[in-house]
Amino acid sequence: MPSGYSSPAPSYLISGNTLTPIGLLNDAELILGGPGGGSTTTLYNLNGSMKMHYLNANGVYGNMPSAYDFGTDTGETSQGVAVAWSQSDTANLNTGPSFL
């Protein structure tokens, strides 16, 4: 970037009340899925975690007040992922059976 360049503030609307111009939800999704086109990926070894925060009106990151454990606009899927929810609002990911 040129010296003195200042990027514009990013913005992304996440809302349960409005749709995008093409009719999709304005949502945020953390997924493990195939590379596109509605494909499925198979996981044989996994040890990880996922966590989603939002920036509140006070400028502090907080845990999501509510969430669904499935997506609606994402056609890609995965198999072989066992997810367990912890008290620290973290999704712990390991290999195992998948349930929806």
Short mmCIF file of C-alpha atoms in Angstrom, two decimals:
data_model
loop_
_atom_site.label_atom_id
_atom_site.label_comp_id
_atom_site.label_asym_id
_atom_site.label_seq_id
_atom_site.Cartn_x
_atom_site.Cartn_y
_atom_site.Cartn_z
CA MET A 1 0.00 0.00 0.00
CA PRO A 2 1.16 3.54 -0.63
CA SER A 3 2.53 5.50 2.26
CA GLY A 4 -0.27 7.15 4.22
CA TYR A 5 -2.95 4.82 2.88
CA SER A 6 -5.84 4.31 5.26
CA SER A 7 -8.26 1.51 4.51
CA PRO A 8 -11.98 2.13 4.97
CA ALA A 9 -13.64 0.70 8.04
CA PRO A 10 -14.96 -2.80 7.29
CA SER A 11 -18.64 -3.40 7.65
CA TYR A 12 -20.72 -6.53 7.46
CA LEU A 13 -24.32 -6.71 8.56
CA ILE A 14 -25.29 -9.81 10.50
CA SER A 15 -29.02 -9.71 11.09
CA GLY A 16 -31.82 -12.17 11.61
CA ASN A 17 -34.34 -9.69 10.25
CA THR A 18 -33.02 -8.79 6.79
CA LEU A 19 -31.98 -10.63 3.64
CA THR A 20 -29.27 -9.91 1.09
CA PRO A 21 -30.31 -8.55 -2.32
CA ILE A 22 -30.34 -12.14 -3.67
CA GLY A 23 -32.49 -13.46 -0.81
CA LEU A 24 -29.87 -15.09 1.43
CA LEU A 25 -29.63 -14.57 5.19
CA ASN A 26 -27.28 -11.93 6.55
CA ASP A 27 -25.65 -14.47 8.83
CA ALA A 28 -22.19 -15.58 9.92
CA GLU A 29 -21.30 -19.24 9.68
CA LEU A 30 -18.27 -21.17 10.90
CA ILE A 31 -18.28 -24.38 8.90
CA LEU A 32 -16.16 -27.39 8.05
CA GLY A 33 -17.21 -28.25 4.54
CA GLY A 34 -16.24 -29.27 1.06
CA PRO A 35 -14.54 -26.94 -1.42
CA GLY A 36 -17.75 -25.83 -3.13
CA GLY A 37 -20.64 -26.86 -5.29
CA GLY A 38 -22.50 -28.59 -2.46
CA SER A 39 -19.67 -31.09 -1.91
CA THR A 40 -18.90 -33.07 1.25
CA THR A 41 -15.49 -33.43 2.85
CA THR A 42 -14.57 -36.39 5.07
CA LEU A 43 -12.38 -35.78 8.10
CA TYR A 44 -10.21 -38.64 9.32
CA ASN A 45 -8.24 -36.81 12.01
CA LEU A 46 -9.37 -33.65 13.79
CA ASN A 47 -8.55 -31.98 17.10
CA GLY A 48 -9.62 -28.35 17.21
CA SER A 49 -12.05 -25.75 18.44
CA MET A 50 -14.21 -22.91 17.11
CA LYS A 51 -15.49 -19.83 18.83
CA MET A 52 -17.42 -16.85 17.49
CA HIS A 53 -17.49 -13.42 19.10
CA TYR A 54 -19.16 -10.16 18.19
CA LEU A 55 -18.13 -6.57 18.85
CA ASN A 56 -20.77 -5.04 21.10
CA ALA A 57 -21.88 -1.41 21.34
CA ASN A 58 -19.21 -0.75 24.00
CA GLY A 59 -16.41 -1.91 21.69
CA VAL A 60 -15.84 -5.12 23.65
CA TYR A 61 -15.87 -8.59 22.13
CA GLY A 62 -18.46 -10.88 23.68
CA ASN A 63 -19.81 -14.38 23.23
CA MET A 64 -22.68 -14.82 20.81
CA PRO A 65 -25.95 -14.60 22.76
CA SER A 66 -27.54 -17.34 20.63
CA ALA A 67 -26.63 -19.55 17.71
CA TYR A 68 -27.88 -22.45 15.62
CA ASP A 69 -25.79 -25.58 15.15
CA PHE A 70 -26.51 -25.73 11.42
CA GLY A 71 -26.25 -23.36 8.47
CA THR A 72 -28.88 -22.43 5.94
CA ASP A 73 -27.04 -20.85 3.01
CA THR A 74 -24.05 -23.19 2.94
CA GLY A 75 -24.54 -26.25 0.73
CA GLU A 76 -21.21 -27.85 1.58
CA THR A 77 -21.05 -30.43 4.36
CA SER A 78 -18.58 -32.60 6.25
CA GLN A 79 -18.69 -36.04 7.77
CA GLY A 80 -16.64 -37.52 10.56
CA VAL A 81 -16.85 -34.52 12.90
CA ALA A 82 -17.98 -34.87 16.51
CA VAL A 83 -18.74 -31.52 18.15
CA ALA A 84 -19.04 -30.97 21.90
CA TRP A 85 -20.03 -27.64 23.46
CA SER A 86 -18.05 -26.45 26.48
CA GLN A 87 -18.99 -24.11 29.32
CA SER A 88 -16.59 -21.51 27.89
CA ASP A 89 -18.86 -21.22 24.80
CA THR A 90 -16.39 -23.12 22.65
CA ALA A 91 -17.19 -25.83 20.13
CA ASN A 92 -14.64 -28.60 20.62
CA LEU A 93 -14.06 -30.58 17.41
CA ASN A 94 -12.83 -34.17 17.15
CA THR A 95 -13.27 -37.02 14.73
CA GLY A 96 -16.36 -39.09 15.33
CA PRO A 97 -19.95 -39.48 14.22
CA SER A 98 -21.84 -36.43 12.96
CA PHE A 99 -25.39 -35.71 14.11
CA LEU A 100 -27.80 -33.01 12.95
#
